[in-house]
Coordinates of C-alpha atoms in Angstrom, one line a residue:
M1322 CA 0.1 0.1 0.1
D1323 CA 1.4 3.4 -1.0
I1324 CA 1.2 6.6 1.0
L1325 CA -2.0 7.6 -0.5
G1326 CA -3.7 4.3 0.5
F1327 CA -2.1 4.6 3.9
L1328 CA -3.6 8.2 4.3
L1329 CA -7.0 7.1 3.0
H1330 CA -7.0 4.3 5.6
G1331 CA -6.1 6.9 8.3
F1332 CA -8.9 9.0 7.3
A1333 CA -11.4 6.1 8.1
V1334 CA -9.8 5.7 11.4
A1335 CA -9.8 9.5 12.2
T1336 CA -13.5 10.0 11.0
E1337 CA -14.9 7.5 13.4
P1338 CA -17.4 9.3 15.5
Q1339 CA -15.5 8.9 18.8
N1340 CA -12.2 10.0 17.3
L1341 CA -13.9 13.1 15.6
L1342 CA -15.6 14.1 18.9
L1343 CA -12.1 13.9 20.8
A1344 CA -10.4 15.9 18.1
L1345 CA -12.8 18.6 18.4
I1346 CA -12.7 18.5 22.3
G1347 CA -8.9 18.7 22.0
C1348 CA -8.9 21.6 19.7
A1349 CA -11.4 23.5 21.8
V1350 CA -9.8 22.7 25.1
G1351 CA -6.2 23.3 23.7
T1352 CA -6.9 26.8 22.4
L1353 CA -8.4 27.9 25.9
I1354 CA -5.2 26.5 27.5
G1355 CA -3.0 28.3 25.0
A1356 CA -4.6 31.6 25.6
L1357 CA -4.2 31.2 29.3
P1358 CA -0.6 32.9 30.2
G1359 CA 1.6 30.4 31.9
L1360 CA 0.2 27.2 30.8
G1361 CA 1.2 26.4 27.3
P1362 CA 1.3 22.9 25.4
V1363 CA 3.5 21.0 27.9
N1364 CA 1.1 21.8 30.8
G1365 CA -2.0 21.3 28.7
V1366 CA -1.1 17.8 27.5
A1367 CA 0.3 16.8 31.0
L1368 CA -3.0 18.0 32.5
L1369 CA -5.1 15.7 30.1
I1370 CA -3.0 12.6 30.3
P1371 CA -4.8 11.3 33.5
L1372 CA -8.2 11.7 31.7
A1373 CA -7.0 9.5 29.0
F1374 CA -6.3 6.7 31.2
N1375 CA -9.4 7.3 33.4
F1376 CA -11.8 7.0 30.5
G1377 CA -9.9 4.0 29.1
L1378 CA -9.1 5.4 25.7
S1379 CA -7.3 3.2 23.2
P1380 CA -3.8 4.4 22.1
T1381 CA -5.2 5.7 18.9
A1382 CA -7.9 7.9 20.5
A1383 CA -5.7 9.0 23.3
L1384 CA -3.0 10.2 20.9
I1385 CA -5.7 12.0 18.8
L1386 CA -7.0 13.7 21.8
L1387 CA -3.7 15.0 23.1
V1388 CA -2.0 15.9 19.8
S1389 CA -5.4 17.7 19.1
V1390 CA -4.8 19.7 22.4
Y1391 CA -1.2 20.2 21.3
Y1392 CA -2.0 21.9 18.1
G1393 CA -4.8 23.8 20.0
T1394 CA -2.4 25.2 22.5
M1395 CA -0.2 26.5 19.6
Y1396 CA -3.0 28.2 18.2
G1397 CA -4.1 29.7 21.4
G1398 CA -0.9 31.0 22.5
R1399 CA -1.2 34.0 20.0
I1400 CA -4.4 35.2 21.8
S1401 CA -3.0 36.8 25.0
S1402 CA 0.3 37.7 23.1
I1403 CA -1.7 40.1 20.7
V1404 CA -4.4 41.3 23.0
L1405 CA -2.8 41.6 26.5
N1406 CA 1.1 41.5 25.2
I1407 CA 1.5 38.4 27.5
P1408 CA 2.7 35.3 25.5
G1409 CA 0.7 32.2 26.3
D1410 CA 4.0 30.2 26.1
E1411 CA 7.4 30.5 24.8
P1412 CA 7.0 30.2 21.1
A1413 CA 4.3 32.9 21.1
M1414 CA 6.8 35.3 22.5
M1415 CA 7.8 36.7 19.1
T1416 CA 4.1 37.3 18.3
T1417 CA 4.0 40.0 20.7
L1418 CA 6.8 42.1 19.0
D1419 CA 4.2 43.0 16.2
G1420 CA 0.9 41.6 17.4
Y1421 CA 0.6 44.0 20.3
P1422 CA 1.5 47.1 18.3
M1423 CA -1.2 46.2 15.9
A1424 CA -3.7 45.7 18.8
L1425 CA -2.8 49.3 20.2
A1426 CA -3.4 50.7 16.6
G1427 CA -6.8 49.3 16.5
R1428 CA -6.0 46.3 14.2
G1429 CA -6.2 43.5 16.9
G1430 CA -8.9 41.8 15.0
E1431 CA -6.9 41.8 12.0
A1432 CA -3.8 40.4 13.9
L1433 CA -5.8 37.6 15.3
G1434 CA -7.4 36.6 12.1
L1435 CA -4.0 36.7 10.2
S1436 CA -2.4 34.7 13.0
A1437 CA -5.0 32.1 12.8
V1438 CA -4.5 31.8 9.0
A1439 CA -0.7 31.6 9.5
S1440 CA -1.0 29.0 12.1
F1441 CA -3.4 27.0 9.9
V1442 CA -0.8 27.1 6.9
G1443 CA 2.1 26.3 9.1
A1444 CA 0.6 23.3 10.8
T1445 CA -0.9 22.0 7.3
V1446 CA 2.5 22.3 5.8
A1447 CA 4.0 20.4 8.7
T1448 CA 1.4 17.6 8.5
I1449 CA 2.2 17.3 4.6
G1450 CA 5.9 17.1 5.5
L1451 CA 5.1 14.5 8.2
T1452 CA 3.2 12.5 5.5
L1453 CA 5.5 12.8 2.4
F1454 CA 9.1 13.5 3.6
A1455 CA 9.5 12.0 6.9
P1456 CA 12.2 9.3 6.0
L1457 CA 14.2 12.0 3.9
L1458 CA 14.2 14.7 6.9
V1459 CA 14.6 12.1 9.6
G1460 CA 17.7 10.8 7.8
F1461 CA 19.2 14.4 7.6
A1462 CA 18.4 15.0 11.4
I1463 CA 20.2 11.9 12.3
R1464 CA 23.5 13.6 11.2
F1465 CA 23.1 16.2 13.9
G1466 CA 25.4 15.6 17.0
P1467 CA 26.1 17.9 19.8
A1468 CA 28.6 20.0 17.8
E1469 CA 25.9 20.6 15.0
Y1470 CA 23.3 21.5 17.7
F1471 CA 25.6 24.0 19.3
A1472 CA 26.3 25.5 16.0
L1473 CA 22.6 25.9 15.5
F1474 CA 22.2 27.8 18.6
V1475 CA 25.4 30.0 17.7
L1476 CA 23.3 30.8 14.6
A1477 CA 20.2 31.7 16.8
F1478 CA 22.3 34.2 18.9
A1479 CA 24.0 35.6 15.9
T1480 CA 20.8 37.0 14.7
I1481 CA 20.0 38.3 18.0
G1482 CA 20.2 41.8 16.7
G1483 CA 17.3 41.1 14.3
V1484 CA 14.8 40.4 17.1
T1485 CA 14.1 44.0 17.9
S1486 CA 14.5 47.4 16.4
G1487 CA 16.8 48.7 18.9
S1488 CA 20.6 48.8 18.8
F1489 CA 22.8 45.7 18.2
T1490 CA 24.7 46.5 21.4
K1491 CA 21.7 46.6 23.7
S1492 CA 20.4 43.4 22.1
F1493 CA 23.8 41.8 22.6
V1494 CA 23.9 42.9 26.3
A1495 CA 20.3 41.6 26.9
A1496 CA 21.2 38.1 25.6
C1497 CA 24.4 38.0 27.5
L1498 CA 22.1 38.7 30.6
G1499 CA 19.8 35.9 29.7
L1500 CA 22.8 33.4 29.2
L1501 CA 24.0 34.5 32.5
L1502 CA 20.7 33.8 34.1
G1503 CA 20.5 30.3 32.4
T1504 CA 23.6 29.3 34.4
V1505 CA 21.6 29.4 37.4
G1506 CA 21.2 25.9 39.0
L1507 CA 23.3 22.8 39.2
D1508 CA 26.2 22.4 36.6
P1509 CA 25.1 19.8 34.2
A1510 CA 28.7 18.0 34.5
S1511 CA 29.7 18.3 38.0
G1512 CA 26.3 18.8 39.8
V1513 CA 27.9 21.8 41.6
S1514 CA 25.3 24.6 42.5
R1515 CA 25.8 27.7 40.5
Y1516 CA 24.3 31.2 41.8
T1517 CA 21.7 29.5 43.9
F1518 CA 22.6 31.4 47.1
G1519 CA 21.5 28.4 49.2
L1520 CA 18.2 28.4 47.8
Y1521 CA 17.0 24.9 46.9
E1522 CA 14.2 25.9 44.6
L1523 CA 16.9 27.4 42.2
Y1524 CA 18.8 24.0 41.8
D1525 CA 16.6 23.3 38.7
G1526 CA 17.3 26.6 37.5
I1527 CA 15.0 29.6 36.7
D1528 CA 11.4 28.7 35.5
F1529 CA 11.0 29.8 32.1
I1530 CA 7.3 30.6 32.5
A1531 CA 7.6 32.6 35.6
A1532 CA 10.3 34.6 34.0
L1533 CA 8.6 35.2 30.8
V1534 CA 5.2 36.2 32.6
G1535 CA 7.4 38.6 34.9
L1536 CA 9.2 40.3 31.9
F1537 CA 6.2 40.9 29.8
A1538 CA 2.9 41.0 32.0
I1539 CA 4.3 42.5 35.5
S1540 CA 6.6 45.1 33.7
E1541 CA 3.5 46.1 31.6
C1542 CA 1.4 46.6 34.8
L1543 CA 4.2 48.7 36.5
L1544 CA 4.6 51.0 33.5
F1545 CA 0.8 51.3 33.8
L1546 CA 1.0 52.3 37.4
E1547 CA 3.7 54.7 36.8
D1548 CA 1.8 56.6 34.1
R1549 CA -2.0 55.8 34.5
R1550 CA -3.1 59.1 32.5
Q1551 CA -1.7 57.5 29.3
A1552 CA -3.8 54.2 29.8
T1553 CA -6.7 54.6 27.4
G1554 CA -7.4 50.9 26.6
A1555 CA -11.2 51.7 26.6
S1556 CA -10.9 53.8 23.4
R1557 CA -9.2 51.1 21.1
E1558 CA -11.1 50.1 18.1
L1559 CA -11.3 46.4 17.2
G1560 CA -10.7 46.7 13.5
S1561 CA -11.5 43.8 10.9
A1562 CA -11.5 40.4 12.2
I1563 CA -10.7 38.6 8.9
P1564 CA -7.7 39.8 7.1
G1565 CA -8.6 41.1 3.5
M1566 CA -7.4 39.7 0.5
R1567 CA -4.7 42.5 0.2
S1568 CA -3.2 41.6 3.5
A1569 CA -3.3 37.9 3.2
G1570 CA -1.7 38.3 -0.4
R1571 CA 1.0 40.4 1.2
C1572 CA 1.7 38.0 3.9
A1573 CA 1.5 34.7 1.6
P1574 CA 5.4 34.6 0.7
T1575 CA 6.1 35.4 4.5
I1576 CA 3.9 32.6 5.7
A1577 CA 5.5 30.1 3.2
R1578 CA 8.9 31.0 4.4
G1579 CA 8.1 30.7 8.0
S1580 CA 6.4 27.4 7.6
L1581 CA 9.4 25.9 5.9
I1582 CA 11.8 27.3 8.4
G1583 CA 9.7 26.2 11.4
F1584 CA 9.2 22.8 10.0
I1585 CA 13.0 22.3 9.6
A1586 CA 13.5 23.5 13.2
G1587 CA 10.9 21.1 14.4
V1588 CA 12.5 18.0 12.8
L1589 CA 15.7 18.6 14.7
P1590 CA 15.2 16.9 17.9
G1591 CA 15.4 19.5 20.9
A1592 CA 15.0 22.6 18.7
G1593 CA 11.5 22.9 19.3
A1594 CA 8.9 25.5 18.5
S1595 CA 10.7 28.3 20.2
L1596 CA 13.5 28.3 17.9
G1597 CA 11.2 27.8 14.9
S1598 CA 9.5 31.0 15.9
F1599 CA 12.5 32.8 16.6
L1600 CA 14.4 31.9 13.3
S1601 CA 11.1 32.6 11.2
Y1602 CA 10.9 36.0 12.8
T1603 CA 14.5 37.1 12.4
L1604 CA 15.2 35.6 9.1
E1605 CA 12.0 37.2 7.7
K1606 CA 13.2 40.4 9.2
R1607 CA 16.5 40.1 7.5
W1608 CA 15.0 39.0 4.2
L1609 CA 12.7 42.1 3.9
G1610 CA 15.2 44.7 5.4
R1611 CA 14.1 48.3 5.0
K1612 CA 10.9 47.0 3.2
G1613 CA 9.4 46.0 6.5
D1614 CA 8.4 47.8 9.6
F1615 CA 9.0 44.9 12.2
G1616 CA 8.3 45.8 15.8
N1617 CA 5.9 48.6 15.1
G1618 CA 2.9 46.5 14.0
D1619 CA 3.9 44.9 10.6
P1620 CA 1.5 42.2 9.7
R1621 CA 4.4 39.9 8.4
G1622 CA 5.8 40.2 12.1
V1623 CA 2.7 38.2 13.2
A1624 CA 2.5 35.9 10.2
A1625 CA 6.2 34.7 10.3
P1626 CA 6.4 33.7 14.1
E1627 CA 3.0 32.0 14.0
A1628 CA 3.6 30.0 10.8
G1629 CA 7.0 29.1 12.1
N1630 CA 6.0 27.8 15.6
N1631 CA 3.1 25.7 14.3
A1632 CA 4.9 24.3 11.6
A1633 CA 7.6 23.4 14.3
A1634 CA 5.0 21.7 16.3
G1635 CA 4.2 19.5 13.5
G1636 CA 7.6 18.8 12.5
A1637 CA 8.6 17.7 16.2
L1638 CA 6.3 14.8 15.9
I1639 CA 8.6 13.3 13.2
P1640 CA 11.6 12.2 15.4
M1641 CA 9.2 11.3 18.2
L1642 CA 7.2 8.7 16.0
S1643 CA 10.1 7.5 13.6
L1644 CA 13.1 7.7 15.9
G1645 CA 11.5 7.6 19.5
I1646 CA 13.4 10.9 20.2
P1647 CA 11.2 13.9 21.4
G1648 CA 11.6 17.0 19.3
S1649 CA 10.2 18.9 22.0
G1650 CA 8.9 19.0 25.7
T1651 CA 5.4 18.3 24.6
T1652 CA 6.5 15.4 22.3
A1653 CA 8.4 13.9 25.3
I1654 CA 5.3 13.8 27.2
L1655 CA 3.4 12.2 24.1
L1656 CA 6.5 9.7 24.1
A1657 CA 5.8 8.8 27.7
L1658 CA 2.2 8.1 27.1
L1659 CA 3.1 5.9 24.2
L1660 CA 5.6 4.1 26.3
S1661 CA 3.1 3.7 29.2
M1662 CA 0.7 1.9 26.8
N1663 CA 3.4 -0.5 25.9
I1664 CA 3.9 1.1 22.4
T1665 CA 7.5 1.9 21.5
P1666 CA 8.1 4.5 18.8
G1667 CA 10.7 3.8 16.3
P1668 CA 11.3 2.9 12.7
L1669 CA 9.1 -0.1 13.2
L1670 CA 6.1 1.8 14.4
F1671 CA 4.7 2.8 11.0
E1672 CA 4.6 -1.2 10.3
Q1673 CA 3.4 -2.4 13.7
Q1674 CA 1.0 0.4 14.4
P1675 CA -0.5 1.6 10.9
D1676 CA -3.8 2.3 12.3
M1677 CA -2.5 4.5 15.0
V1678 CA 0.1 6.4 12.9
W1679 CA -1.9 7.1 10.0
G1680 CA -5.0 7.8 11.9
L1681 CA -3.1 10.5 13.9
V1682 CA -1.8 12.0 10.6
A1683 CA -5.3 12.1 9.1
A1684 CA -6.5 13.6 12.6
L1685 CA -4.0 16.3 12.3
F1686 CA -5.5 17.3 8.9
I1687 CA -8.9 17.3 10.3
G1688 CA -7.9 19.0 13.5
N1689 CA -6.3 22.0 11.6
I1690 CA -9.5 22.7 9.7
M1691 CA -11.4 22.5 13.2
L1692 CA -9.1 24.9 14.5
L1693 CA -9.3 27.4 11.7
V1694 CA -13.3 27.1 11.9
L1695 CA -13.2 27.6 15.6
N1696 CA -10.9 30.5 15.7
V1697 CA -11.8 32.9 12.9
P1698 CA -15.5 33.2 14.1
L1699 CA -14.3 33.8 17.6
V1700 CA -11.7 36.4 16.8
G1701 CA -14.0 39.2 17.4
L1702 CA -14.9 37.8 20.8
F1703 CA -11.2 37.7 21.8
A1704 CA -10.5 41.1 20.4
R1705 CA -13.4 42.6 22.5
V1706 CA -11.1 42.3 25.4
L1707 CA -9.5 45.5 23.9
R1708 CA -12.4 47.5 24.9
A1709 CA -12.3 46.8 28.6
P1710 CA -10.8 49.9 30.4
T1711 CA -7.3 49.5 31.3
W1712 CA -7.9 50.1 34.9
L1713 CA -10.2 46.9 35.0
L1714 CA -7.9 45.1 32.6
M1715 CA -4.8 45.2 34.5
P1716 CA -6.1 43.6 37.8
V1717 CA -7.3 40.9 35.6
V1718 CA -3.9 40.4 34.0
I1719 CA -2.2 40.5 37.4
L1720 CA -4.8 37.8 38.6
V1721 CA -4.2 35.6 35.7
A1722 CA -0.4 36.0 35.9
F1723 CA -0.4 35.0 39.5
V1724 CA -2.8 32.0 39.1
G1725 CA -1.2 30.7 35.9
V1726 CA 2.4 30.9 37.3
Y1727 CA 1.3 29.4 40.8
S1728 CA -0.5 26.5 39.1
L1729 CA 2.8 25.4 37.5
N1730 CA 4.4 23.9 40.5
N1731 CA 2.0 25.0 43.4
S1732 CA 5.1 27.1 44.5
A1733 CA 5.1 30.4 46.2
F1734 CA 8.7 30.7 45.1
D1735 CA 7.7 31.0 41.5
L1736 CA 5.6 34.1 42.3
Y1737 CA 8.7 35.7 43.7
V1738 CA 10.8 34.9 40.7
M1739 CA 7.8 36.3 38.5
L1740 CA 7.9 39.6 40.4
A1741 CA 11.7 39.9 40.3
F1742 CA 11.6 39.4 36.6
G1743 CA 8.9 42.0 36.4
V1744 CA 11.0 44.6 38.2
L1745 CA 13.9 43.4 35.8
G1746 CA 11.6 44.1 32.8
Y1747 CA 10.5 47.3 34.1
A1748 CA 14.2 48.5 34.4
L1749 CA 15.0 47.2 31.0
R1750 CA 12.2 48.9 29.4
K1751 CA 13.0 52.2 31.0
L1752 CA 16.6 51.6 29.8
E1753 CA 15.3 50.9 26.3
I1754 CA 17.1 47.4 26.5
P1755 CA 15.0 44.8 24.8
S1756 CA 13.4 42.1 27.1
V1757 CA 13.0 39.4 24.3
P1758 CA 16.8 38.7 24.0
V1759 CA 16.8 38.1 27.8
V1760 CA 14.2 35.4 27.5
L1761 CA 15.9 33.8 24.6
G1762 CA 19.2 33.5 26.3
L1763 CA 17.4 32.1 29.4
L1764 CA 15.6 29.8 27.1
L1765 CA 18.2 28.4 24.9
G1766 CA 21.4 28.9 27.0
G1767 CA 20.9 25.7 29.0
E1768 CA 20.6 23.6 25.7
M1769 CA 23.5 25.4 24.3
E1770 CA 25.8 24.6 27.4
F1771 CA 24.6 21.0 27.3
N1772 CA 25.4 20.4 23.6
L1773 CA 28.8 22.1 24.1
R1774 CA 29.6 19.9 27.3
R1775 CA 28.7 16.9 25.3
A1776 CA 30.9 17.7 22.3
M1777 CA 33.9 18.4 24.6
S1778 CA 33.1 15.1 26.4
I1779 CA 33.3 13.2 23.1
S1780 CA 36.4 14.9 21.8
G1781 CA 38.2 14.8 24.9
G1782 CA 38.5 18.5 25.3
D1783 CA 39.4 18.9 21.6
W1784 CA 37.8 22.2 20.5
S1785 CA 38.2 21.3 16.8
I1786 CA 35.1 19.0 17.1
L1787 CA 32.9 22.2 16.9
V1788 CA 34.1 22.7 13.3
S1789 CA 34.8 19.1 12.2
S1790 CA 31.7 18.5 10.1
A1791 CA 30.4 20.2 7.0
I1792 CA 27.1 21.0 8.5
S1793 CA 28.7 22.9 11.4
V1794 CA 31.0 24.9 9.1
G1795 CA 28.0 25.7 6.9
I1796 CA 25.9 26.9 9.9
Y1797 CA 28.9 28.9 11.3
A1798 CA 29.4 30.5 7.8
F1799 CA 25.8 31.4 7.7
A1800 CA 25.9 33.0 11.0
V1801 CA 28.8 35.0 10.3
A1802 CA 27.1 36.1 6.9
L1803 CA 24.0 37.2 9.1
M1804 CA 26.1 39.2 11.6
V1805 CA 28.1 41.0 8.7
A1806 CA 24.9 41.8 6.9
G1807 CA 23.2 43.0 10.0
L1808 CA 26.3 45.4 10.9
L1809 CA 26.5 46.7 7.2
Y1810 CA 22.7 47.3 7.2
A1811 CA 22.9 49.3 10.7
W1812 CA 25.9 51.3 9.3
W1813 CA 23.8 51.9 6.2
L1814 CA 20.9 53.2 8.3
N1815 CA 23.1 55.4 10.4
R1816 CA 24.7 56.8 7.4
D1817 CA 21.4 57.6 5.8
S1818 CA 20.1 59.2 9.0
G1819 CA 23.2 61.4 9.2
R1820 CA 22.6 63.1 6.0

């Protein structure tokens, strides 16, 4: 049976009444969970695993439910990013850069509708890639070792200046601060505590979600308290909920590029949707150059990261199903679910469990359509939050932030971390230092250090292993080219402004 035959068989499995109902429930619940700051896909899927066991679902039904929740949370993460400037999860962080300025300009409905379309396209591209190109892409991903992953993270930080519209120096300082904060906790090699100050709660490092909510939500509220007279949330207009043909046509190439970049990032085990979203945004900004208005409400700044993170979410399923290697934190939870049901993902999974694998692939196509149908009509409902007076909206934001962060580990210490990062975010914004590179350094620094340590262990301390493969050299060359292009671009802008 060829791929088309397997896929048709999968649609027969996915369209069973129970599986269709589970996919619909998963998409709706996932969107709601993704919209709540502090939860995200990992927590959303983890929360529903006990239900899958309690209701006695089959492996196919359980996987369809949880993957629908996974896709739904990736859709939902954009809602609070655009409406409240609070990322629902790490991948949605990049959406705040242009989504929130669009909302402030009365185009919140357009941003939400455009992000829904970009999410749909990105997820669909990833599902098609999962169906057609899994063997080829997995074969390429197998060639990535610790040295190649380290080079990939170097590439990410080499483009850090493209994340914001501020100066390269301030972005670099912010990234270094994030990397410094990322070293808090136990040393991955020796187990010695670093910068924990005797606090056992810091042994596992700084919680990403607590830091993220603090830098964005709490700092926003502190700025509001500083100058209440400038808070005019009630006067914002919603704007169009569905992006027009002109806007969609303008963003079509951006969505296509973001989907491709995000899918490739998702296929690489450990890269995840955060890197896919980040690279999609920064590379798109580099690609457009002065033609874009990124950071000030450019629709393409919403389309690129949303297409990238949803494509990465789908791409992360490839190494999990084909190799048994989780491509992200959420797929690690899905892997644990399969193992607990005595199903071992790997090269033989497609032969031993065809109903489950192809039923899941077909359910992803159906779930994407469900999410688009659910999200676009509700855009107006989500965007109406913008009409709430700021004096009423800000306490709700604080309440959601505290409840969301506390629910992660039921720990009051996470609240202190959130508040500390809120003060830090406020100080950074007053100094006009971007907060996004801080979060990126905190988020990616641990994996970067881990892969560097692994490469050094393999080579016995020989640094040449970092440039021993053609893949690493190619990535470093690309990183240098991007840095040089960025510096030349900044010099060009300064020269033009000095005339």
